[in-house]
């Protein structure tokens, strides 16, 4: 049993640490800078109070990374309490105000109570790299989606027929917009020259794209106010999206390379629907260490694919989707389930059986995702690749 609990409210430049004893008495309250020397000094002072310490934080990555690694590198026990849980618990403590010191005391007090908290452990270098790379890819894809939406908005304001005809997720339409944006410009260049221009840039199905563009151009002869400025914006934004596409392709290669080097890569990618990207996201979220979760049920709960009860009074058996879960893990299991429905006959049969039971599409996919958690858990536990029949030999 721990003798003291050190709760730390995480901040960007400073953290606040409060230490409580078994009676809830405050033994230390200090604001420290988020730099190694200050954190080591705090660690030494807390250990001087008592060597049997449980540290607790309300942030498990980002601005808490240095503190977490300082503590783990010195063999300290560290648990994570979600910020939402801390916020709700604060309402039960005296005082209406909110300060870093109060939040740190609440974190320490919540850790002091016997409960099932997430224990933070050191990550291996491969999992840490995959977390950084997949996080960067998510940022790039978000930026690309935002820019495409803005590009569509500008194009619609000037040339709505062309916007409707183009799929701006593809390279060809984006290249077209870097050269020609207005109906008049497309009519002037003509079919032959436009086709040649696109083919010289290695655009697939250039002829089809040319027909779509010229048909839209023939249908609009009105020049909207500000067309020249809009055309310049469309040109610039199309080039920006192409640059983002190149960056995403480059980081995808890095992610695949790092994923293939992981010892569990062959086991994870043997599951239908899980390729290098989803496999990398799974390792980034779990480090491939199933002992962190204890059971497949807990992993499914964290991934948000296990329903939770919402019973009250005479109402029983009322299940709903969880509100707290790991978005990245849910994406891995939900997206891979969708892909497996198309690529795996066994997954397709399971999905169709759930649909025949009256479940909606999303419910059936979630049911399949939940089932796949159990399968992947067992594969990693046993070190075996996925097979439709009972596996007889370890992979690798």
Coordinates of N, CA and C in Angstrom, one line a residue, residues 171-368:
X171 N -5.5 13.3 -58.0 CA -4.4 14.2 -58.5 C -4.8 14.9 -59.8
X172 N -5.5 14.2 -60.7 CA -5.8 14.8 -62.0 C -6.6 16.1 -62.0
X173 N -7.7 16.1 -61.3 CA -8.5 17.3 -61.2 C -7.7 18.5 -60.5
X174 N -6.9 18.1 -59.5 CA -6.1 19.2 -58.9 C -5.0 19.8 -59.9
X175 N -4.4 18.9 -60.7 CA -3.5 19.4 -61.7 C -4.2 20.3 -62.7
X176 N -5.4 19.9 -63.1 CA -6.2 20.7 -64.0 C -6.4 22.1 -63.5
X177 N -6.7 22.2 -62.2 CA -7.0 23.5 -61.6 C -5.7 24.4 -61.4
X178 N -4.5 23.7 -61.4 CA -3.3 24.5 -61.3 C -3.0 25.2 -62.7
X179 N -3.6 24.7 -63.7 CA -3.4 25.4 -65.1 C -4.6 26.2 -65.6
X180 N -5.8 25.7 -65.3 CA -7.0 26.3 -65.9 C -8.1 26.3 -64.8
X181 N -8.7 27.5 -64.6 CA -9.7 27.6 -63.5 C -11.0 28.1 -64.0
X182 N -11.1 28.9 -65.1 CA -12.3 29.6 -65.5 C -12.9 28.9 -66.8
X183 N -14.2 29.1 -67.0 CA -14.8 28.6 -68.3 C -14.1 29.1 -69.5
X184 N -13.8 30.4 -69.5 CA -13.2 31.0 -70.7 C -11.8 30.4 -71.0
X185 N -11.0 30.2 -70.0 CA -9.7 29.6 -70.2 C -9.8 28.2 -70.7
X186 N -10.7 27.4 -70.3 CA -10.9 26.0 -70.7 C -11.4 26.0 -72.2
X187 N -12.3 26.9 -72.5 CA -12.7 27.0 -73.9 C -11.6 27.4 -74.9
X188 N -10.8 28.3 -74.5 CA -9.7 28.8 -75.3 C -8.6 27.7 -75.6
X189 N -8.3 26.9 -74.5 CA -7.3 25.9 -74.7 C -7.7 24.8 -75.6
X190 N -9.0 24.4 -75.6 CA -9.5 23.4 -76.5 C -9.2 22.0 -76.1
X191 N -9.9 21.1 -76.7 CA -9.8 19.7 -76.3 C -8.4 19.1 -76.6
X192 N -7.9 19.3 -77.7 CA -6.6 18.6 -78.1 C -5.4 19.1 -77.2
X193 N -5.3 20.4 -77.1 CA -4.2 21.0 -76.3 C -4.4 20.6 -74.8
X194 N -5.6 20.6 -74.3 CA -5.8 20.3 -72.9 C -5.5 18.8 -72.6
X195 N -5.9 18.0 -73.5 CA -5.6 16.5 -73.4 C -4.1 16.3 -73.4
X196 N -3.4 17.0 -74.3 CA -1.9 16.8 -74.3 C -1.3 17.4 -73.1
X197 N -1.8 18.5 -72.6 CA -1.3 19.1 -71.4 C -1.4 18.2 -70.2
X198 N -2.5 17.5 -70.0 CA -2.7 16.6 -68.9 C -1.9 15.3 -69.1
X199 N -1.8 14.8 -70.3 CA -1.0 13.6 -70.5 C 0.4 13.8 -70.2
X200 N 0.9 15.0 -70.6 CA 2.4 15.3 -70.3 C 2.7 15.3 -68.8
X201 N 1.6 15.5 -68.0 CA 1.8 15.5 -66.5 C 1.3 14.1 -65.9
X202 N 1.2 13.1 -66.8 CA 0.9 11.8 -66.4 C -0.4 11.6 -65.6
X203 N -1.4 12.3 -66.1 CA -2.7 12.2 -65.5 C -3.5 11.0 -66.1
X204 N -4.0 10.2 -65.3 CA -4.8 9.0 -65.8 C -6.1 9.5 -66.3
X205 N -6.6 8.8 -67.3 CA -8.0 9.1 -67.8 C -8.1 10.5 -68.2
X206 N -7.1 11.1 -68.8 CA -7.0 12.5 -69.2 C -8.2 12.8 -70.1
X207 N -8.6 11.9 -71.0 CA -9.7 12.2 -71.9 C -11.0 12.4 -71.2
X208 N -11.3 11.6 -70.2 CA -12.5 11.7 -69.5 C -12.5 13.0 -68.7
X209 N -11.4 13.4 -68.1 CA -11.4 14.6 -67.4 C -11.6 15.8 -68.3
X210 N -11.0 15.8 -69.5 CA -11.2 16.8 -70.4 C -12.6 17.0 -70.8
X211 N -13.3 15.9 -71.1 CA -14.7 16.0 -71.4 C -15.6 16.6 -70.3
X212 N -15.3 16.3 -69.1 CA -16.0 16.8 -68.0 C -15.8 18.3 -67.9
X213 N -14.5 18.8 -68.0 CA -14.1 20.2 -67.9 C -14.7 21.0 -69.0
X214 N -14.6 20.5 -70.3 CA -15.2 21.3 -71.4 C -16.7 21.4 -71.4
X215 N -17.3 20.3 -71.0 CA -18.8 20.3 -70.9 C -19.2 21.4 -69.9
X216 N -18.5 21.4 -68.8 CA -18.9 22.5 -67.8 C -18.6 23.9 -68.3
X217 N -17.5 24.0 -69.1 CA -17.1 25.3 -69.6 C -18.1 25.8 -70.7
X218 N -18.6 24.9 -71.5 CA -19.6 25.3 -72.5 C -21.0 25.7 -71.8
X219 N -21.2 25.2 -70.6 CA -22.5 25.5 -70.0 C -22.5 26.8 -69.2
X220 N -21.3 27.5 -69.1 CA -21.3 28.8 -68.4 C -20.5 29.8 -69.2
X221 N -21.2 31.0 -69.5 CA -20.5 32.1 -70.2 C -20.6 33.4 -69.3
X222 N -21.2 33.3 -68.2 CA -21.3 34.4 -67.2 C -19.9 34.5 -66.5
X223 N -19.4 35.8 -66.4 CA -18.3 36.1 -65.6 C -18.7 36.7 -64.3
X224 N -18.4 36.0 -63.2 CA -18.8 36.5 -61.9 C -17.8 37.6 -61.4
X225 N -18.3 38.5 -60.6 CA -17.4 39.6 -60.0 C -16.3 39.0 -59.2
X226 N -15.1 39.5 -59.4 CA -13.9 38.9 -58.6 C -13.4 37.7 -59.2
X227 N -13.7 37.3 -60.4 CA -13.3 36.0 -61.0 C -11.8 35.9 -61.0
X228 N -11.1 36.9 -61.4 CA -9.6 36.8 -61.5 C -9.0 36.5 -60.2
X229 N -9.4 37.1 -59.1 CA -8.9 36.9 -57.8 C -9.2 35.5 -57.3
X230 N -10.5 35.0 -57.6 CA -10.9 33.7 -57.2 C -10.0 32.6 -58.0
X231 N -9.8 32.9 -59.3 CA -9.0 31.9 -60.1 C -7.6 31.8 -59.5
X232 N -7.0 32.9 -59.1 CA -5.7 32.9 -58.5 C -5.7 32.1 -57.2
X233 N -6.8 32.2 -56.4 CA -6.9 31.5 -55.1 C -7.0 30.0 -55.4
X234 N -7.8 29.7 -56.4 CA -8.1 28.2 -56.8 C -6.7 27.6 -57.2
X235 N -6.0 28.4 -58.0 CA -4.7 27.9 -58.5 C -3.8 27.6 -57.3
X236 N -3.6 28.6 -56.4 CA -2.8 28.4 -55.2 C -3.2 27.3 -54.3
X237 N -4.5 27.2 -54.1 CA -5.0 26.1 -53.1 C -4.9 24.7 -53.7
X238 N -5.0 24.6 -55.0 CA -4.8 23.3 -55.7 C -3.4 22.8 -55.5
X239 N -2.4 23.8 -55.7 CA -1.0 23.4 -55.5 C -0.7 23.1 -54.1
X240 N -1.4 23.7 -53.1 CA -1.2 23.4 -51.7 C -1.7 22.0 -51.4
X241 N -2.8 21.6 -52.0 CA -3.3 20.3 -51.8 C -2.4 19.2 -52.4
X242 N -1.8 19.5 -53.5 CA -0.9 18.6 -54.2 C 0.3 18.4 -53.3
X243 N 0.8 19.5 -52.7 CA 2.0 19.4 -51.8 C 1.6 18.5 -50.6
X244 N 0.5 18.7 -50.0 CA 0.0 17.9 -48.9 C -0.1 16.4 -49.3
X245 N -0.6 16.2 -50.5 CA -0.6 14.8 -51.0 C 0.8 14.1 -51.0
X246 N 1.7 14.9 -51.5 CA 3.1 14.4 -51.5 C 3.7 14.1 -50.1
X247 N 3.4 15.0 -49.2 CA 3.8 14.9 -47.8 C 3.2 13.7 -47.2
X248 N 1.9 13.5 -47.4 CA 1.2 12.3 -46.8 C 1.8 11.0 -47.4
X249 N 2.1 11.0 -48.8 CA 2.6 9.8 -49.4 C 4.0 9.5 -48.8
X250 N 4.8 10.6 -48.5 CA 6.1 10.4 -48.0 C 6.1 9.8 -46.5
X251 N 5.2 10.3 -45.7 CA 5.1 9.9 -44.3 C 4.5 8.5 -44.3
X252 N 3.6 8.1 -45.3 CA 3.1 6.8 -45.4 C 4.2 5.8 -45.6
X253 N 5.2 6.1 -46.4 CA 6.3 5.2 -46.6 C 7.1 5.0 -45.3
X254 N 7.3 6.1 -44.5 CA 8.0 6.0 -43.3 C 7.2 5.1 -42.3
X255 N 5.9 5.3 -42.2 CA 5.1 4.6 -41.3 C 5.2 3.1 -41.7
X256 N 5.0 2.8 -42.9 CA 5.1 1.3 -43.4 C 6.4 0.7 -43.0
X257 N 7.5 1.5 -43.2 CA 8.9 1.0 -42.9 C 9.0 0.7 -41.5
X258 N 8.6 1.6 -40.6 CA 8.7 1.4 -39.1 C 7.8 0.3 -38.7
X259 N 6.6 0.2 -39.3 CA 5.7 -0.9 -38.9 C 6.2 -2.2 -39.2
X260 N 6.8 -2.4 -40.4 CA 7.3 -3.7 -40.9 C 8.5 -4.1 -40.0
X261 N 9.2 -3.2 -39.3 CA 10.3 -3.6 -38.5 C 9.8 -4.1 -37.1
X262 N 8.6 -3.9 -36.7 CA 8.1 -4.3 -35.4 C 7.9 -5.8 -35.4
X263 N 8.2 -6.4 -34.2 CA 8.1 -7.9 -34.1 C 6.7 -8.4 -34.3
X264 N 5.7 -7.6 -34.0 CA 4.3 -8.0 -34.1 C 3.7 -7.7 -35.5
X265 N 4.5 -7.1 -36.4 CA 3.9 -6.6 -37.7 C 3.2 -7.8 -38.5
X266 N 3.9 -8.9 -38.5 CA 3.3 -10.0 -39.3 C 2.0 -10.6 -38.7
X267 N 2.0 -10.6 -37.4 CA 0.8 -11.1 -36.7 C -0.4 -10.1 -36.9
X268 N -0.1 -8.8 -36.7 CA -1.2 -7.8 -36.8 C -1.7 -7.7 -38.3
X269 N -0.8 -7.6 -39.2 CA -1.2 -7.5 -40.6 C -1.8 -8.7 -41.2
X270 N -1.7 -9.9 -40.5 CA -2.4 -11.1 -41.0 C -3.9 -11.0 -40.9
X271 N -4.4 -10.1 -40.0 CA -5.8 -9.9 -39.8 C -6.4 -9.2 -41.0
X272 N -7.5 -9.8 -41.6 CA -8.1 -9.1 -42.8 C -8.5 -7.7 -42.5
X273 N -8.2 -6.8 -43.4 CA -8.6 -5.4 -43.2 C -7.6 -4.5 -42.5
X274 N -6.5 -5.1 -41.9 CA -5.5 -4.3 -41.3 C -4.2 -4.3 -42.1
X275 N -3.9 -3.1 -42.6 CA -2.7 -2.9 -43.4 C -1.6 -2.2 -42.6
X276 N -0.6 -1.7 -43.2 CA 0.5 -1.0 -42.4 C 0.0 0.2 -41.7
X277 N -0.9 1.0 -42.3 CA -1.3 2.2 -41.6 C -2.1 1.9 -40.3
X278 N -3.2 1.1 -40.5 CA -4.0 0.8 -39.3 C -3.2 0.0 -38.3
X279 N -2.3 -0.9 -38.8 CA -1.5 -1.6 -37.9 C -0.5 -0.7 -37.1
X280 N 0.0 0.3 -37.8 CA 0.8 1.3 -37.1 C 0.0 2.1 -36.0
X281 N -1.2 2.4 -36.4 CA -2.0 3.2 -35.4 C -2.4 2.3 -34.2
X282 N -2.5 1.0 -34.4 CA -2.8 0.1 -33.3 C -1.6 0.0 -32.4
X283 N -0.4 -0.1 -33.0 CA 0.8 -0.2 -32.1 C 1.1 1.2 -31.5
X284 N 0.8 2.3 -32.1 CA 1.0 3.6 -31.5 C 0.1 3.7 -30.3
X285 N -1.1 3.2 -30.3 CA -2.0 3.3 -29.2 C -1.8 2.3 -28.1
X286 N -1.2 1.1 -28.4 CA -1.1 0.0 -27.4 C 0.3 -0.4 -27.2
X287 N 1.2 -0.1 -28.1 CA 2.6 -0.6 -28.0 C 2.7 -2.1 -28.2
X288 N 1.6 -2.7 -28.6 CA 1.5 -4.1 -28.8 C 1.6 -4.9 -27.5
X289 N 1.5 -4.2 -26.3 CA 1.6 -4.8 -25.0 C 0.2 -5.1 -24.5
X290 N -0.3 -6.3 -24.6 CA -1.7 -6.6 -24.2 C -1.8 -6.7 -22.7
X291 N -0.6 -6.8 -22.0 CA -0.7 -6.9 -20.5 C -1.1 -5.6 -19.9
X292 N -1.0 -4.5 -20.7 CA -1.4 -3.2 -20.1 C -2.9 -3.2 -19.9
X293 N -3.7 -4.0 -20.6 CA -5.1 -4.0 -20.5 C -5.7 -5.1 -19.7
X294 N -5.0 -6.2 -19.6 CA -5.5 -7.3 -18.7 C -6.4 -8.3 -19.4
X295 N -7.3 -7.8 -20.3 CA -8.2 -8.7 -21.0 C -8.6 -8.0 -22.3
X296 N -9.2 -8.9 -23.2 CA -9.7 -8.4 -24.4 C -10.9 -7.5 -24.2
X297 N -11.7 -7.7 -23.1 CA -12.8 -6.9 -22.8 C -12.4 -5.5 -22.5
X298 N -11.3 -5.3 -21.8 CA -10.9 -4.0 -21.4 C -10.3 -3.3 -22.6
X299 N -9.7 -4.0 -23.5 CA -9.2 -3.4 -24.8 C -10.4 -2.9 -25.6
X300 N -11.4 -3.7 -25.7 CA -12.6 -3.4 -26.4 C -13.3 -2.2 -25.8
X301 N -13.3 -2.1 -24.5 CA -13.9 -0.9 -23.8 C -13.1 0.3 -24.2
X302 N -11.8 0.3 -24.1 CA -11.0 1.4 -24.4 C -11.2 1.8 -25.9
X303 N -11.4 0.9 -26.8 CA -11.6 1.2 -28.2 C -13.0 1.7 -28.5
X304 N -13.9 1.7 -27.5 CA -15.2 2.2 -27.8 C -16.1 1.3 -28.6
X305 N -15.8 0.0 -28.7 CA -16.6 -1.0 -29.5 C -17.4 -1.9 -28.6
X306 N -17.3 -1.7 -27.3 CA -18.1 -2.5 -26.3 C -19.2 -1.6 -25.7
X307 N -20.5 -2.0 -25.8 CA -21.5 -1.2 -25.3 C -21.5 -1.2 -23.7
X308 N -21.9 -0.1 -23.2 CA -22.0 0.0 -21.7 C -23.4 0.1 -21.2
X309 N -23.7 -0.4 -20.0 CA -25.1 -0.4 -19.6 C -25.5 1.0 -19.1
X310 N -26.8 1.3 -19.3 CA -27.4 2.5 -18.8 C -28.7 2.2 -18.1
X311 N -28.6 1.5 -17.0 CA -29.8 1.0 -16.3 C -30.1 2.0 -15.2
X312 N -31.4 2.1 -14.8 CA -31.9 2.9 -13.7 C -33.3 2.5 -13.3
X313 N -33.4 2.2 -12.0 CA -34.8 1.8 -11.5 C -35.2 0.5 -12.1
X314 N -36.4 0.5 -12.7 CA -36.9 -0.7 -13.3 C -36.4 -0.9 -14.7
X315 N -35.6 0.0 -15.2 CA -35.1 -0.1 -16.6 C -33.8 -0.9 -16.5
X316 N -33.7 -2.0 -17.3 CA -32.6 -2.9 -17.3 C -32.3 -3.3 -18.7
X317 N -31.0 -3.7 -18.9 CA -30.6 -4.1 -20.3 C -30.5 -3.0 -21.3
X318 N -30.4 -1.8 -20.8 CA -30.3 -0.6 -21.7 C -28.9 -0.3 -22.0
X319 N -28.4 -0.6 -23.2 CA -27.0 -0.5 -23.6 C -26.9 0.7 -24.5
X320 N -25.7 1.4 -24.4 CA -25.4 2.5 -25.3 C -23.9 2.5 -25.6
X321 N -23.6 3.3 -26.6 CA -22.2 3.5 -26.9 C -21.5 4.3 -25.8
X322 N -20.2 3.9 -25.5 CA -19.5 4.7 -24.5 C -19.2 6.1 -24.9
X323 N -19.1 7.0 -24.0 CA -18.7 8.4 -24.3 C -17.2 8.6 -24.2
X324 N -16.5 7.8 -23.4 CA -15.1 7.9 -23.2 C -14.4 6.7 -23.8
X325 N -13.6 7.0 -24.8 CA -12.8 5.9 -25.4 C -11.7 6.5 -26.2
X326 N -10.8 5.6 -26.7 CA -9.6 6.1 -27.5 C -10.1 6.2 -29.0
X327 N -10.1 7.4 -29.5 CA -10.6 7.6 -30.9 C -9.7 6.8 -31.9
X328 N -8.4 6.9 -31.6 CA -7.5 6.2 -32.6 C -7.8 4.7 -32.6
X329 N -8.0 4.1 -31.5 CA -8.2 2.6 -31.5 C -9.6 2.3 -32.1
X330 N -10.6 3.1 -31.8 CA -11.9 2.9 -32.4 C -11.7 2.9 -34.0
X331 N -11.0 3.9 -34.5 CA -10.8 4.0 -35.9 C -10.1 2.7 -36.5
X332 N -9.1 2.2 -35.8 CA -8.5 1.0 -36.2 C -9.5 -0.2 -36.4
X333 N -10.2 -0.4 -35.3 CA -11.1 -1.6 -35.4 C -12.3 -1.4 -36.3
X334 N -12.9 -0.1 -36.3 CA -14.1 0.1 -37.1 C -13.7 0.1 -38.6
X335 N -12.6 0.8 -39.0 CA -12.2 0.9 -40.4 C -11.8 -0.5 -40.9
X336 N -11.0 -1.2 -40.0 CA -10.6 -2.6 -40.5 C -11.8 -3.5 -40.6
X337 N -12.8 -3.3 -39.8 CA -14.0 -4.1 -39.9 C -14.7 -3.8 -41.2
X338 N -14.8 -2.6 -41.6 CA -15.4 -2.2 -42.9 C -14.7 -2.8 -44.0
X339 N -13.4 -2.7 -44.0 CA -12.6 -3.3 -45.1 C -12.7 -4.8 -45.2
X340 N -12.7 -5.5 -44.0 CA -12.8 -6.9 -44.0 C -14.1 -7.4 -44.5
X341 N -15.2 -6.6 -44.4 CA -16.5 -7.1 -44.9 C -16.4 -7.3 -46.4
X342 N -15.5 -6.5 -47.1 CA -15.4 -6.6 -48.5 C -14.3 -7.6 -48.9
X343 N -13.3 -7.9 -48.0 CA -12.2 -8.7 -48.4 C -12.2 -10.1 -47.8
X344 N -13.0 -10.3 -46.7 CA -13.0 -11.6 -46.0 C -14.4 -12.2 -46.0
X345 N -14.5 -13.4 -46.5 CA -15.8 -14.0 -46.5 C -16.4 -14.3 -45.1
X346 N -15.5 -14.6 -44.2 CA -16.0 -14.9 -42.8 C -16.6 -13.6 -42.2
X347 N -15.9 -12.5 -42.4 CA -16.4 -11.3 -41.8 C -17.7 -10.9 -42.5
X348 N -17.8 -11.1 -43.8 CA -19.0 -10.8 -44.5 C -20.2 -11.6 -44.0
X349 N -20.0 -12.8 -43.8 CA -21.0 -13.7 -43.2 C -21.5 -13.2 -41.9
X350 N -20.5 -12.8 -41.0 CA -20.9 -12.3 -39.7 C -21.7 -11.0 -39.8
X351 N -21.3 -10.1 -40.7 CA -22.0 -8.8 -40.9 C -23.4 -9.1 -41.4
X352 N -23.5 -10.0 -42.3 CA -24.9 -10.2 -42.9 C -25.8 -10.9 -41.9
X353 N -25.2 -11.7 -41.0 CA -26.0 -12.4 -40.0 C -26.5 -11.3 -39.0
X354 N -25.7 -10.3 -38.6 CA -26.2 -9.3 -37.7 C -27.2 -8.4 -38.4
X355 N -27.0 -8.2 -39.7 CA -28.1 -7.4 -40.4 C -29.4 -8.1 -40.5
X356 N -29.3 -9.4 -40.6 CA -30.5 -10.3 -40.7 C -31.2 -10.3 -39.3
X357 N -30.5 -10.0 -38.3 CA -31.1 -9.9 -36.9 C -31.7 -8.6 -36.6
X358 N -31.7 -7.7 -37.6 CA -32.3 -6.4 -37.5 C -31.4 -5.3 -37.1
X359 N -30.1 -5.5 -37.0 CA -29.2 -4.4 -36.6 C -29.0 -3.5 -37.8
X360 N -28.8 -2.2 -37.5 CA -28.4 -1.3 -38.5 C -27.0 -1.5 -39.0
X361 N -26.6 -0.8 -40.1 CA -25.3 -1.0 -40.7 C -24.2 -0.7 -39.6
X362 N -24.3 0.4 -39.0 CA -23.3 0.8 -38.0 C -23.2 -0.2 -36.8
X363 N -24.4 -0.6 -36.4 CA -24.4 -1.6 -35.3 C -23.7 -2.9 -35.7
X364 N -24.0 -3.3 -36.9 CA -23.4 -4.6 -37.4 C -21.9 -4.5 -37.5
X365 N -21.4 -3.3 -38.0 CA -20.0 -3.1 -38.1 C -19.3 -3.1 -36.8
X366 N -20.0 -2.4 -35.8 CA -19.4 -2.4 -34.4 C -19.4 -3.7 -33.8
X367 N -20.4 -4.6 -34.1 CA -20.4 -5.9 -33.5 C -19.3 -6.7 -34.1
X368 N -19.0 -6.5 -35.4 CA -17.9 -7.2 -36.0 C -16.6 -6.7 -35.5

